[in-house]
Tab-separated table of C-alpha atoms in Angstrom:
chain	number	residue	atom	x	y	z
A	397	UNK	CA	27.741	-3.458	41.125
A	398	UNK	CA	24.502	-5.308	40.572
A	399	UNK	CA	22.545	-1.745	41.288
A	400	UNK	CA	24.737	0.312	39.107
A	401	UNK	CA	24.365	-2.090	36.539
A	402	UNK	CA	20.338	-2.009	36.210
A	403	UNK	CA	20.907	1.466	36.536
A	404	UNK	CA	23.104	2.245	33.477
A	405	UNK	CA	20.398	-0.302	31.368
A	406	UNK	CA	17.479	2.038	32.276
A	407	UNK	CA	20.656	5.267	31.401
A	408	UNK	CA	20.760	3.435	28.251
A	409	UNK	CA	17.131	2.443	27.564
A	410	UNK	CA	16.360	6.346	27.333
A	411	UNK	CA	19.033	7.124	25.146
A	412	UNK	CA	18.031	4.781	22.520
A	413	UNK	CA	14.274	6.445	23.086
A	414	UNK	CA	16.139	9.511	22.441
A	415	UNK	CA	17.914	7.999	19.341
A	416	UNK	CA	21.348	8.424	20.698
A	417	UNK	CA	22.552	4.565	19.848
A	418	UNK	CA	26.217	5.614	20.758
A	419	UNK	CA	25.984	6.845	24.199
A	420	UNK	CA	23.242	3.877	24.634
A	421	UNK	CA	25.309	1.432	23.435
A	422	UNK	CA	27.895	2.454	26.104
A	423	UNK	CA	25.788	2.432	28.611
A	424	UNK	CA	24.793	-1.309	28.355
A	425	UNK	CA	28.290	-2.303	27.717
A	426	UNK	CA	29.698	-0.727	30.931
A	427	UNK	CA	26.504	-2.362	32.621
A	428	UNK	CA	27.588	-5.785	31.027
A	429	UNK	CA	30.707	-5.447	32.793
A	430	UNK	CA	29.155	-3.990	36.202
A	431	UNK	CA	26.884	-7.352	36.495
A	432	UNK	CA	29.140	-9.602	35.603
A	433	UNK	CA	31.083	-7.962	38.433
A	434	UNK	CA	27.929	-8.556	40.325
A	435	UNK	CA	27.550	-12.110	39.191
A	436	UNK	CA	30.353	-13.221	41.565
A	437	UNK	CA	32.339	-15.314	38.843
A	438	UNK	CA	29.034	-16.761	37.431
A	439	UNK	CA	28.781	-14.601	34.258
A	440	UNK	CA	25.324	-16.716	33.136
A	441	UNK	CA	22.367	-14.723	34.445
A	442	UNK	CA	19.008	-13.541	33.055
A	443	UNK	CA	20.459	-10.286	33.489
A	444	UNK	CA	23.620	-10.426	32.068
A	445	UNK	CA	21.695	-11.513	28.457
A	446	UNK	CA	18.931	-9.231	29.055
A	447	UNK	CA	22.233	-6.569	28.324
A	448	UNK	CA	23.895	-8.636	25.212
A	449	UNK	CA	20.887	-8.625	23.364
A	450	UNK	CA	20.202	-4.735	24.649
A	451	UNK	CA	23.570	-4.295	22.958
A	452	UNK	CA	23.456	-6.500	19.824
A	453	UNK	CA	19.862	-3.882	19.426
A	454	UNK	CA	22.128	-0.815	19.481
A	455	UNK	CA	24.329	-2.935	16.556
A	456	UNK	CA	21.686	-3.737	14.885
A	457	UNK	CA	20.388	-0.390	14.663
A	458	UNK	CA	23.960	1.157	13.464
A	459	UNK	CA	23.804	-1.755	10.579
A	460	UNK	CA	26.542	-3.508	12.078
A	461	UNK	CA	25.138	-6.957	11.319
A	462	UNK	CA	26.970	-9.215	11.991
A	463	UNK	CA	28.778	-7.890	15.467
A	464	UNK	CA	24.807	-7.768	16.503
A	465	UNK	CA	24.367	-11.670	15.716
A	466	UNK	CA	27.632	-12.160	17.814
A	467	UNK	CA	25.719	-10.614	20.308
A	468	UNK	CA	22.480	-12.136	19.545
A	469	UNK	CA	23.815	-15.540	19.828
A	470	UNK	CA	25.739	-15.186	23.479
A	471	UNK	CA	22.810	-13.990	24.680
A	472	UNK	CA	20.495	-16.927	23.593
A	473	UNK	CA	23.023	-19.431	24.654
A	474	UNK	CA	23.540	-17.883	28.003
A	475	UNK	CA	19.352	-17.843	27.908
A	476	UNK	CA	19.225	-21.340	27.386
A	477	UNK	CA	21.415	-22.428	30.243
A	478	UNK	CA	19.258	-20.017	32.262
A	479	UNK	CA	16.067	-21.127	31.627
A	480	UNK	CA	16.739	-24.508	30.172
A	481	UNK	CA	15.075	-26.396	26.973
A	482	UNK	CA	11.701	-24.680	27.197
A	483	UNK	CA	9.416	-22.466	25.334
A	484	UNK	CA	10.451	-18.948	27.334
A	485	UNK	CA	9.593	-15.612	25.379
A	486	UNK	CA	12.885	-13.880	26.158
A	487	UNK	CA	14.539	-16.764	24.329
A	488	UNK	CA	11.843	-16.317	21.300
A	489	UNK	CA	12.340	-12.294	21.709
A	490	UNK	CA	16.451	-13.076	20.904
A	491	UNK	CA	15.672	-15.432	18.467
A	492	UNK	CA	13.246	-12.744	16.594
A	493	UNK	CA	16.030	-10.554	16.377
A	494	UNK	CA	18.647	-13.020	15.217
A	495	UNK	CA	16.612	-13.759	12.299
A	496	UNK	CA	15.806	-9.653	11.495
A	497	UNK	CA	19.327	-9.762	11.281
A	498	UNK	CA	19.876	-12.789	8.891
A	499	UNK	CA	17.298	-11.124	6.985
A	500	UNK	CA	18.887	-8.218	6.176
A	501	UNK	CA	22.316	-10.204	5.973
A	502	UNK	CA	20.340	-11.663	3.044
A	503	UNK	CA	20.416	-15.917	4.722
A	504	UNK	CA	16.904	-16.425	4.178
A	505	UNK	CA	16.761	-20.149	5.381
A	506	UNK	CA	18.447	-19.498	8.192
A	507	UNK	CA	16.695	-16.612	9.309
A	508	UNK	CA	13.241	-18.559	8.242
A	509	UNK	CA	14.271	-21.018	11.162
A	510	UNK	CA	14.352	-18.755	13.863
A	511	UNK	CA	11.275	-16.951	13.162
A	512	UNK	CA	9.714	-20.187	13.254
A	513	UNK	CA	11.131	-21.232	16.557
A	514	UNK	CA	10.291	-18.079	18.205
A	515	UNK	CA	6.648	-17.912	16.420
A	516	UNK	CA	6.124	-21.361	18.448
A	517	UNK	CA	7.244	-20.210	21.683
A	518	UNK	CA	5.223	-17.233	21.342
A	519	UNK	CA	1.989	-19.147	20.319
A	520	UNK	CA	3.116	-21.443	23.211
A	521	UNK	CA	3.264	-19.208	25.838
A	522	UNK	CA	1.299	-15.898	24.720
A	523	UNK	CA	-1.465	-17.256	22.941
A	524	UNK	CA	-2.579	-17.206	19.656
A	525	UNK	CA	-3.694	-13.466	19.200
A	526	UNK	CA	-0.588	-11.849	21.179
A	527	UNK	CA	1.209	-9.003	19.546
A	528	UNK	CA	4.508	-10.748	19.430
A	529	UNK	CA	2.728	-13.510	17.418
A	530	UNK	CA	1.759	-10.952	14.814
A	531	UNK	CA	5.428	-9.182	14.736
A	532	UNK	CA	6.983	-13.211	14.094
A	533	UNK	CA	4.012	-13.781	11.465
A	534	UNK	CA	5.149	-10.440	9.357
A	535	UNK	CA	8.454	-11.277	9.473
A	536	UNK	CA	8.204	-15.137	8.086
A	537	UNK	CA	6.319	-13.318	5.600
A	538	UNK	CA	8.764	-11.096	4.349
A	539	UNK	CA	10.727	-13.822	4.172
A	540	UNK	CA	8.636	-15.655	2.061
A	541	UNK	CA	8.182	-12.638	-0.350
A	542	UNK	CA	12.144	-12.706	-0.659
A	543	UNK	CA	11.897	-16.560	-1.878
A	544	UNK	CA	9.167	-16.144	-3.956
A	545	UNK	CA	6.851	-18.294	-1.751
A	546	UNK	CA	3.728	-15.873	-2.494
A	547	UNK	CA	1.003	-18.080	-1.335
A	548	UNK	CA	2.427	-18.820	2.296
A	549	UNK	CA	3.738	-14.845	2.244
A	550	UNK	CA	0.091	-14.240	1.935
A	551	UNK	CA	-1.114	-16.182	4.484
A	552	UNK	CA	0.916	-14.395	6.642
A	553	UNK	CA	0.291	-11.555	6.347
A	554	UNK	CA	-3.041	-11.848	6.031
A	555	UNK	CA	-3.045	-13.355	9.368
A	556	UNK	CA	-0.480	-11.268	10.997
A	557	UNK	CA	-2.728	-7.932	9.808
A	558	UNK	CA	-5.639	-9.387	11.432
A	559	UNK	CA	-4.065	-9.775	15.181
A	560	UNK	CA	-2.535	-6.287	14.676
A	561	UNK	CA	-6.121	-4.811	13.833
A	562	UNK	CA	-7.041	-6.511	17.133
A	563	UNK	CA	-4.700	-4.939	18.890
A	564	UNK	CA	-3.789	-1.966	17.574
A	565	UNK	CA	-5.034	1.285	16.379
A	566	UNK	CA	-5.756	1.687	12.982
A	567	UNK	CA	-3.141	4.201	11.982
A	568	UNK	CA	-0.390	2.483	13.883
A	569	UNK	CA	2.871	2.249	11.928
A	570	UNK	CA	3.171	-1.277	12.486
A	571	UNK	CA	0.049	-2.254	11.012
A	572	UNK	CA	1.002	-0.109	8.060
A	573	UNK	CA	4.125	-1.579	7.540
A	574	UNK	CA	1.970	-5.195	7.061
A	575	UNK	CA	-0.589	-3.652	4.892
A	576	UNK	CA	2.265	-2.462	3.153
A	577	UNK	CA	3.491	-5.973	2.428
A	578	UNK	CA	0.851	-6.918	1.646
A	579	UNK	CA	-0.356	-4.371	-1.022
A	580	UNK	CA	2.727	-4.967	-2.547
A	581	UNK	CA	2.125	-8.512	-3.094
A	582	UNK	CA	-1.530	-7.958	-4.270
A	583	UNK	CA	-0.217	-5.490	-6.585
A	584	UNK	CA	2.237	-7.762	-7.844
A	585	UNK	CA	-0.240	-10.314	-8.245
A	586	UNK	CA	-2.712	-8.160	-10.268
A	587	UNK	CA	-5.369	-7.949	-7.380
A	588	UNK	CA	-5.420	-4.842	-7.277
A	589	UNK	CA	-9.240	-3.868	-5.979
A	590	UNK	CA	-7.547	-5.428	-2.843
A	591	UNK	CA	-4.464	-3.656	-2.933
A	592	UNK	CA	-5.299	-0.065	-3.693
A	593	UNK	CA	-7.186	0.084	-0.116
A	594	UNK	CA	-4.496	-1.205	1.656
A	595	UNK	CA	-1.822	0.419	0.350
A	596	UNK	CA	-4.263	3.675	0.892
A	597	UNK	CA	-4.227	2.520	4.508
A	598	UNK	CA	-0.776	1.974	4.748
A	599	UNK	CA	0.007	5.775	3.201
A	600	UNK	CA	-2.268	7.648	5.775
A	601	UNK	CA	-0.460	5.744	8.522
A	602	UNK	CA	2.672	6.778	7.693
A	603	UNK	CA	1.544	10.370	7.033
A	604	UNK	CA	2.256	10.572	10.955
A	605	UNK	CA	5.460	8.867	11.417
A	606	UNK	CA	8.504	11.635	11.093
A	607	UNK	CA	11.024	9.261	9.461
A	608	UNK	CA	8.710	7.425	7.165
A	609	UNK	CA	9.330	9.636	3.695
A	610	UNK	CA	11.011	6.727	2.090
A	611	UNK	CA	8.293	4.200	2.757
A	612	UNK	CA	5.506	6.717	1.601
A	613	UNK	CA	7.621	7.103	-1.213
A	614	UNK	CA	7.684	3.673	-2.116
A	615	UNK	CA	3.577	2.894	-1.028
A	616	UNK	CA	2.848	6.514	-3.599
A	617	UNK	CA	4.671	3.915	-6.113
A	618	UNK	CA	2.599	0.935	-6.060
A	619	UNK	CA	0.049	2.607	-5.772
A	620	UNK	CA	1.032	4.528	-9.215
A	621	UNK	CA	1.631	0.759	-10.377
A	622	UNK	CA	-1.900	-0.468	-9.248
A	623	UNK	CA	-4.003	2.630	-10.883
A	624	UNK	CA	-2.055	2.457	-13.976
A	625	UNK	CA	-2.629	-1.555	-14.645
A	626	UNK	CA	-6.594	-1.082	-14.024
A	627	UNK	CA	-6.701	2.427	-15.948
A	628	UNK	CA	-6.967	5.132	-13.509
A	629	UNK	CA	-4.069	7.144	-15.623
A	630	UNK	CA	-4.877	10.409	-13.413
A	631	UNK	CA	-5.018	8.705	-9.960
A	632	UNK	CA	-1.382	6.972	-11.300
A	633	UNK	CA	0.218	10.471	-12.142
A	634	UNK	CA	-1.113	12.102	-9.433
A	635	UNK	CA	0.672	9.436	-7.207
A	636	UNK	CA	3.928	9.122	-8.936
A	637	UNK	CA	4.406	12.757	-8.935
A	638	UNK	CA	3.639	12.864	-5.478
A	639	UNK	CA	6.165	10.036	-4.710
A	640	UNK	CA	8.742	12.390	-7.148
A	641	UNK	CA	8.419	15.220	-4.714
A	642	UNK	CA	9.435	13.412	-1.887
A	643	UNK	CA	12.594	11.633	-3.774
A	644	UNK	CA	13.661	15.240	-4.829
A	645	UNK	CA	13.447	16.361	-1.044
A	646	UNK	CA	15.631	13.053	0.044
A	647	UNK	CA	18.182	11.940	-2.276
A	648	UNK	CA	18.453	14.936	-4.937
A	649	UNK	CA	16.896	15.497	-8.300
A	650	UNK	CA	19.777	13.913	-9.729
A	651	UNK	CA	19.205	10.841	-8.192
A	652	UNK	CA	18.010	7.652	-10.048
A	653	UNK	CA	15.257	6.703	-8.478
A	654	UNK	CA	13.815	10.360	-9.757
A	655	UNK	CA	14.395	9.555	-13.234
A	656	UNK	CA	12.729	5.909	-12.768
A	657	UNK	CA	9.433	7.739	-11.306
A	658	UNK	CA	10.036	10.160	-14.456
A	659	UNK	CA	10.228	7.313	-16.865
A	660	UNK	CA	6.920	6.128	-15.731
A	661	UNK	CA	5.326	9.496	-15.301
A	662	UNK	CA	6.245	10.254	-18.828
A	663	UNK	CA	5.049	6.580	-19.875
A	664	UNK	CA	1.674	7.347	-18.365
A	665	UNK	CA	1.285	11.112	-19.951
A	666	UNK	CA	1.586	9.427	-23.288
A	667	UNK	CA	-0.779	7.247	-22.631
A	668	UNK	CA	-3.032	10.202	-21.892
A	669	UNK	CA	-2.140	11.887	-24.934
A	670	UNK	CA	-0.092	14.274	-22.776
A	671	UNK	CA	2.916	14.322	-25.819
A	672	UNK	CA	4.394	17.834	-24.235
A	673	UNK	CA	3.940	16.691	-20.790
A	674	UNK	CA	5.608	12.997	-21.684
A	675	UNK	CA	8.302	14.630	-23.465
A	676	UNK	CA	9.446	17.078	-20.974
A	677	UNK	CA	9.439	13.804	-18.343
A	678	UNK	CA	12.044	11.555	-20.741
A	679	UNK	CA	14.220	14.878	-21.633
A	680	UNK	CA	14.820	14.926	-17.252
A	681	UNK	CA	15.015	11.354	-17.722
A	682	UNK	CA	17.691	11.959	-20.222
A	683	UNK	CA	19.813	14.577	-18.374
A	684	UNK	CA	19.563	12.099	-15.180
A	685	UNK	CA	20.847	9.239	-17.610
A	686	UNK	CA	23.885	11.073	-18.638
A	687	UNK	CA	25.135	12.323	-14.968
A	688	UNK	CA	24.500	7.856	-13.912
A	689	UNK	CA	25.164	5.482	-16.666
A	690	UNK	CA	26.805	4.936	-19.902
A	691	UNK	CA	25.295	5.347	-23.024
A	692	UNK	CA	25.294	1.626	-23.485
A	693	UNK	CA	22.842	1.154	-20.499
A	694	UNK	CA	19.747	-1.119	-20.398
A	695	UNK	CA	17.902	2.127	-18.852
A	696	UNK	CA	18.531	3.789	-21.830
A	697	UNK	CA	17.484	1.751	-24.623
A	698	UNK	CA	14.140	1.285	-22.360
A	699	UNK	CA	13.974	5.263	-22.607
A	700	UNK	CA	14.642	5.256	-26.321
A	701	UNK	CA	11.739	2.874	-26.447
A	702	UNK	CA	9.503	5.157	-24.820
A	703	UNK	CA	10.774	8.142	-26.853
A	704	UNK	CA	10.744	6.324	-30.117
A	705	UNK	CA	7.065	5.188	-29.862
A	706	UNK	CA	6.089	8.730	-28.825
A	707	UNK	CA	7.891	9.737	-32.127
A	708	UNK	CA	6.153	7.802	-34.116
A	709	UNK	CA	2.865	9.210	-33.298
A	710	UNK	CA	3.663	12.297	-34.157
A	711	UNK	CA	4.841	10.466	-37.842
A	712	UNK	CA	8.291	11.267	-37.273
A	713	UNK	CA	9.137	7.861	-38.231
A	714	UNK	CA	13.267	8.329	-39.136
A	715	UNK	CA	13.499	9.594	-35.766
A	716	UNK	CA	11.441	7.204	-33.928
A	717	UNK	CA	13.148	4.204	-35.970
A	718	UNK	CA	16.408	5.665	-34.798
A	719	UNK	CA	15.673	5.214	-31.638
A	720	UNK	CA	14.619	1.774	-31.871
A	721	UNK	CA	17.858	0.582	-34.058
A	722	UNK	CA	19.577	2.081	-30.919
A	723	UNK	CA	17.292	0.608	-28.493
A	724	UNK	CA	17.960	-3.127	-29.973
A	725	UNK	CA	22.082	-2.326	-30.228
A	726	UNK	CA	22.017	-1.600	-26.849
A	727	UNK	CA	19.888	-4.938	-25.789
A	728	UNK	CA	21.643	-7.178	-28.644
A	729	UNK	CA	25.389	-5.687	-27.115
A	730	UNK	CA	23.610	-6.655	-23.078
A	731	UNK	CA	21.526	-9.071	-23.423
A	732	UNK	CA	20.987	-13.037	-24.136
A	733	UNK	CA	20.106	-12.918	-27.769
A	734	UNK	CA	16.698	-14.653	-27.063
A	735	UNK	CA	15.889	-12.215	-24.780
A	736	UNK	CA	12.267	-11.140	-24.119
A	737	UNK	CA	13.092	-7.464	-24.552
A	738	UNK	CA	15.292	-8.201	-27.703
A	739	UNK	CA	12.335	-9.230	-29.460
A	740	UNK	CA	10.148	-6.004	-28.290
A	741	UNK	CA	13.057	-3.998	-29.757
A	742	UNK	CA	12.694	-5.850	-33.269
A	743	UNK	CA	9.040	-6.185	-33.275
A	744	UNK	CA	9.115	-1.969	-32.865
A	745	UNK	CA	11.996	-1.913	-35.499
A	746	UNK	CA	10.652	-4.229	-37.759
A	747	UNK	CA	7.243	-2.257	-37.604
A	748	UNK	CA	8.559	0.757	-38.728
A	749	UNK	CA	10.549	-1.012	-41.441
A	750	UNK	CA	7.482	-1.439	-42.581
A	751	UNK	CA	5.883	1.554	-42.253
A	752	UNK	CA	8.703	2.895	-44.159
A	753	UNK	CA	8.678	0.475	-47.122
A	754	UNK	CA	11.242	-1.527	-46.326
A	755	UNK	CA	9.284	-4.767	-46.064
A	756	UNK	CA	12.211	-7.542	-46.491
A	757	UNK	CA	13.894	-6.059	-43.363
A	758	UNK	CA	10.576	-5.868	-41.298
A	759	UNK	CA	10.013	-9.226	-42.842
A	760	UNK	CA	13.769	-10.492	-41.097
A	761	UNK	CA	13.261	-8.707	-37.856
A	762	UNK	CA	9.553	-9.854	-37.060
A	763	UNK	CA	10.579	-13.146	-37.760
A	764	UNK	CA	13.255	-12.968	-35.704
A	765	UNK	CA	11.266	-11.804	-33.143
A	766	UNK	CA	8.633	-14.158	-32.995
A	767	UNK	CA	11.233	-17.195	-32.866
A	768	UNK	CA	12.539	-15.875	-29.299
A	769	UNK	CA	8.767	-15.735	-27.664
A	770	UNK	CA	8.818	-19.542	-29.263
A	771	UNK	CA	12.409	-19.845	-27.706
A	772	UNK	CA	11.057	-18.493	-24.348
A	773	UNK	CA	7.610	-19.701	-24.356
A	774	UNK	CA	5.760	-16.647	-24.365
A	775	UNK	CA	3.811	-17.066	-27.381
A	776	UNK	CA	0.546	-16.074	-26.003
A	777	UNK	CA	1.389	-12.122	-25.011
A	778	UNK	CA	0.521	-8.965	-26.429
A	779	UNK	CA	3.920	-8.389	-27.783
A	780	UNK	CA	3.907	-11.697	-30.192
A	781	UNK	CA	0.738	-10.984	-30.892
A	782	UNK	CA	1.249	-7.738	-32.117
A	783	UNK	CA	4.598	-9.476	-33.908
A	784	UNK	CA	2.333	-11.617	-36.323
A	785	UNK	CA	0.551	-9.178	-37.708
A	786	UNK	CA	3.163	-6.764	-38.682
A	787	UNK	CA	4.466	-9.783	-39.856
A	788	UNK	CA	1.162	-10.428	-42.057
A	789	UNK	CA	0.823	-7.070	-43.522
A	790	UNK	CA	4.331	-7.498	-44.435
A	791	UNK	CA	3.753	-10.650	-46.281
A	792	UNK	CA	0.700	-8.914	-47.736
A	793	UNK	CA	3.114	-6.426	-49.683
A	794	UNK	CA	5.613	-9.065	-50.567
A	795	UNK	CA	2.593	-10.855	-52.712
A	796	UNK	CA	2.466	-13.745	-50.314
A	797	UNK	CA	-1.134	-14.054	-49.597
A	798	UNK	CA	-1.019	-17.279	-48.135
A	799	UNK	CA	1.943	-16.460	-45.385
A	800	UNK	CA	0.175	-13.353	-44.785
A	801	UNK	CA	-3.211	-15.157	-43.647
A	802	UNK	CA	-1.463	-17.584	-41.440
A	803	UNK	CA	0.369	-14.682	-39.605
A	804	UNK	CA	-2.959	-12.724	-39.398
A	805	UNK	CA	-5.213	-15.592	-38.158
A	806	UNK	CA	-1.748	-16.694	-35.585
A	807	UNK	CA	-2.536	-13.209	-34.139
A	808	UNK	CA	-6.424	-13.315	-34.679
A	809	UNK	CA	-6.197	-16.777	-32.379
A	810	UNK	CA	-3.496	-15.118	-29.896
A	811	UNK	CA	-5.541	-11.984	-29.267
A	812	UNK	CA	-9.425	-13.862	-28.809
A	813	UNK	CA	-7.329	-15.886	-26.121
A	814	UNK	CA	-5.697	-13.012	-24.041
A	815	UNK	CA	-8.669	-10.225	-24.604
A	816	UNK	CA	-11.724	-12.007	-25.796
A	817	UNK	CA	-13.681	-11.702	-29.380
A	818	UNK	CA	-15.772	-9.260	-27.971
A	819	UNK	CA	-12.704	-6.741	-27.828
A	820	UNK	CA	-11.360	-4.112	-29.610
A	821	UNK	CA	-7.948	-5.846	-30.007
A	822	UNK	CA	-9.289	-8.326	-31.523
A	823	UNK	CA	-11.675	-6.567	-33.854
A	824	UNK	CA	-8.591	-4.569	-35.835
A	825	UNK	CA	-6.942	-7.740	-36.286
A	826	UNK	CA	-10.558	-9.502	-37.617
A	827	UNK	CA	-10.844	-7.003	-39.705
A	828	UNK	CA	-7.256	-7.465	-41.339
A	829	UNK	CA	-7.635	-10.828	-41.512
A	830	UNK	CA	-11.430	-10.375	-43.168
A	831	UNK	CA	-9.787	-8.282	-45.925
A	832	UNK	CA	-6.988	-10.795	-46.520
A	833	UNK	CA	-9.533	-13.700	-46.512
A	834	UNK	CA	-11.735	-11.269	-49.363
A	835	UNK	CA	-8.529	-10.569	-51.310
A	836	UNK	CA	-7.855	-14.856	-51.626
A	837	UNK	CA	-11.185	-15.068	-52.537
A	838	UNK	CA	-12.906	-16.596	-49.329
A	839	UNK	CA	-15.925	-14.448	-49.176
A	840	UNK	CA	-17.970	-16.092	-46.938
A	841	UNK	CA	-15.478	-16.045	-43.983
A	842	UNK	CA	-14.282	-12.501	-44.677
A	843	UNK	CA	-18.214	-11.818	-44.516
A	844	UNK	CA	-18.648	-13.212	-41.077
A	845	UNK	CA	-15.438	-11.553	-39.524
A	846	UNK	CA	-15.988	-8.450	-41.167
């Protein structure tokens, strides 16, 4: 029993090489009964949880969760009796995988605690540089990443990348899948001059690994994130359209995760002055919209956004305050009223109110807007920046000189703190605020901003 038993695990270990989980799985179960035939009654041996945690591998594989932490857990109990209360790395090897599992069950504090227990026994009994401790490292890191701990994620990771570069090659898929995390968090985190190379890494990596279209996919995205935010516009299209023409190949061009690629495709074109190009993006963004959501979607009032402000640089301002009015329906009907992107809806709104004359209206929805980034705290941003002095100008045509100038200097202040006097962004609103200053009759500080 005890021979046909080992011999149905190695039956079973080349199946799941082989990617046959199903006949694998069967394998180790009929070898779970064979040794515990063997075992002579005793049914607690190293073997016999060598094969439960063979088989909750094969569960875990098929998605099947929780029947693989069933499994998991018999065969670190049985492991314990075996080998008794001490640091052993086939108990830390079960416990790895019981907390993979309560990872992707979504109980991060549980699985935190058995990453942690087997990262000690590892570091007890492998040493500090072993493989093993790297794999544990990674995975307390992605857990970190899922609570929002980005400081100890980073550490990490960080440290987890460097064991792997000791001891493995430097297109390995497992050192990818770190640099990966880690880009991702740099990216997040604005540093991007560190995660651009590393993500770059990560992508040529898992240019060699057959089933890794989805992850290059995702990397081609932050990457697209990472250019755009320092400027690279071309290097950003270039890698979300890349990332497109995998999605296409996987999940359909009707799929949603085309039209968000789309979205920021088109977002980037117009930033390059590429109107056709940006256009033809958010009409497939459209036609994807139509075939997923409602009309009363958050996704589309972020399109009509992007198609309004388009809109209005070509001066088709009825159009492009459509969209807006529908834009801030949708959020009002969705959304807290004090919501961040409530107020980017009425600051675009209340713009073109202006632009189109209608100053007591722009005059009611700037305000508006500029009392939820007080609401929310988020007073010092582009986007209440840019609130004031719409706000200002409007004043300006109402005849109220004095509201206009503390609008206009509001924003003057707002801007020299997030870009610097020495910037553009701040000169246009100097200048407004020079002019207003000139108009009350304070020439000497209209001279100096001017």
């Amino acid at each position: 029993y005890g021979q046909i038993g080992s011999a149905l695990c190695l039956i079973g270990s080349v199946h799941v090489r082989r990617g046959d989980g199903d006949k694998a799985l069967k394998c180790y179960r009929d070898s779970l009964v064979m040794r515990r035939l063997s075992s002579g009654g005793n049914g607690e041996t190293p073997e016999i949880a060598e094969t439960l945690h063979s088989i909750g591998n094969c569960e875990a594989k098929d998605g099947r969760f929780e029947d693989c932490l069933e499994s998991y857990n018999s065969a670190l109990e049985m492991k314990r009796k075996v080998f008794g209360d001490v640091d052993h790395v086939s108990i830390a090897k079960t416990e790895h995988c019981i907390g993979l599992a309560l990872l992707q069950l979504g109980q991060y504090d549980e699985a935190l605690t058995s990453f942690d227990s087997s990262l000690k026994a590892r570091r007890s009994q492998l040493g500090q540089d072993h493989l093993d401790v790297a794999f544990s490292l990674h995975s307390i890191g992605r857990i970190y990443l899922h609570q929002g701990n980005e400081d100890e994620a980073t550490t990490c990771l960080i440290e987890s990348m460097r064991i792997k570069k000791l001891r493995l090659p430097e297109n390995h898929v497992s050192l990818a899948e770190t640099q990966h995390l880690l880009g991702s968090l740099y990216t997040k985190k604005d540093r991007h001059s560190d995660s651009i190379p590393m993500l770059k890494s990560a992508l040529v990596a898992y240019k060699s690994c057959r089933d890794c279209e989805v992850i290059k996919s995702d990397v081609l995205d932050l990457l697209g994130a990472a250019y755009a935010r320092i400027g690279e516009t071309g290097h950003a299209i270039l890698s979300y359209e890349h990332s497109l023409k995998i999605k296409k190949a996987i999940v359909g061009r009707e799929d949603v995760a085309c039209a968000n690629v789309l979205m920021e495709i088109g977002r980037l074109k117009s930033a390059k002055e590429d109107i056709d190009g940006a256009l033809i993006a958010f009409k497939e963004v459209k036609r994807i919209h139509k075939l997923t959501y409602s009309k009363n979607h958050l996704k589309n009032a972020e399109l009509l956004i992007l198609v309004g402000l388009i809109q209005e640089r070509l001066n088709n301002e009825d159009m492009a305050l459509r969209c807006f009015a529908e834009a801030l329906r949708i959020r009002r009907k969705l959304l807290d009223s004090n919501h961040r992107d409530v107020a980017h809806a009425l600051v675009h709104a209340g713009r073109l109110f202006q632009a189109n004359g209608d100053h007591f209206k722009s005059y009611t929805f700037l305000n508006e807007a500029i009392g939820i980034f007080k609401n929310l705290d988020e007073t010092d941003t582009d986007q209440c920046a840019d609130a004031y002095r719409e706000l200002g100008r409007s004043q300006l045509f109402n005849g109220d000189s004095e509201s206009a100038l503390v609008s206009l200097e509001k924003c003057l202040d707002l801007r020299e703190g997030i870009h610097g006097c020495d910037s553009e962004k701040w000169a246009e609103i100097a200048y407004d605020v020079g002019i207003a200053k000139f108009d009350s009759g304070h020439y000497d500080d209209a001279a100096d901003l001017l």
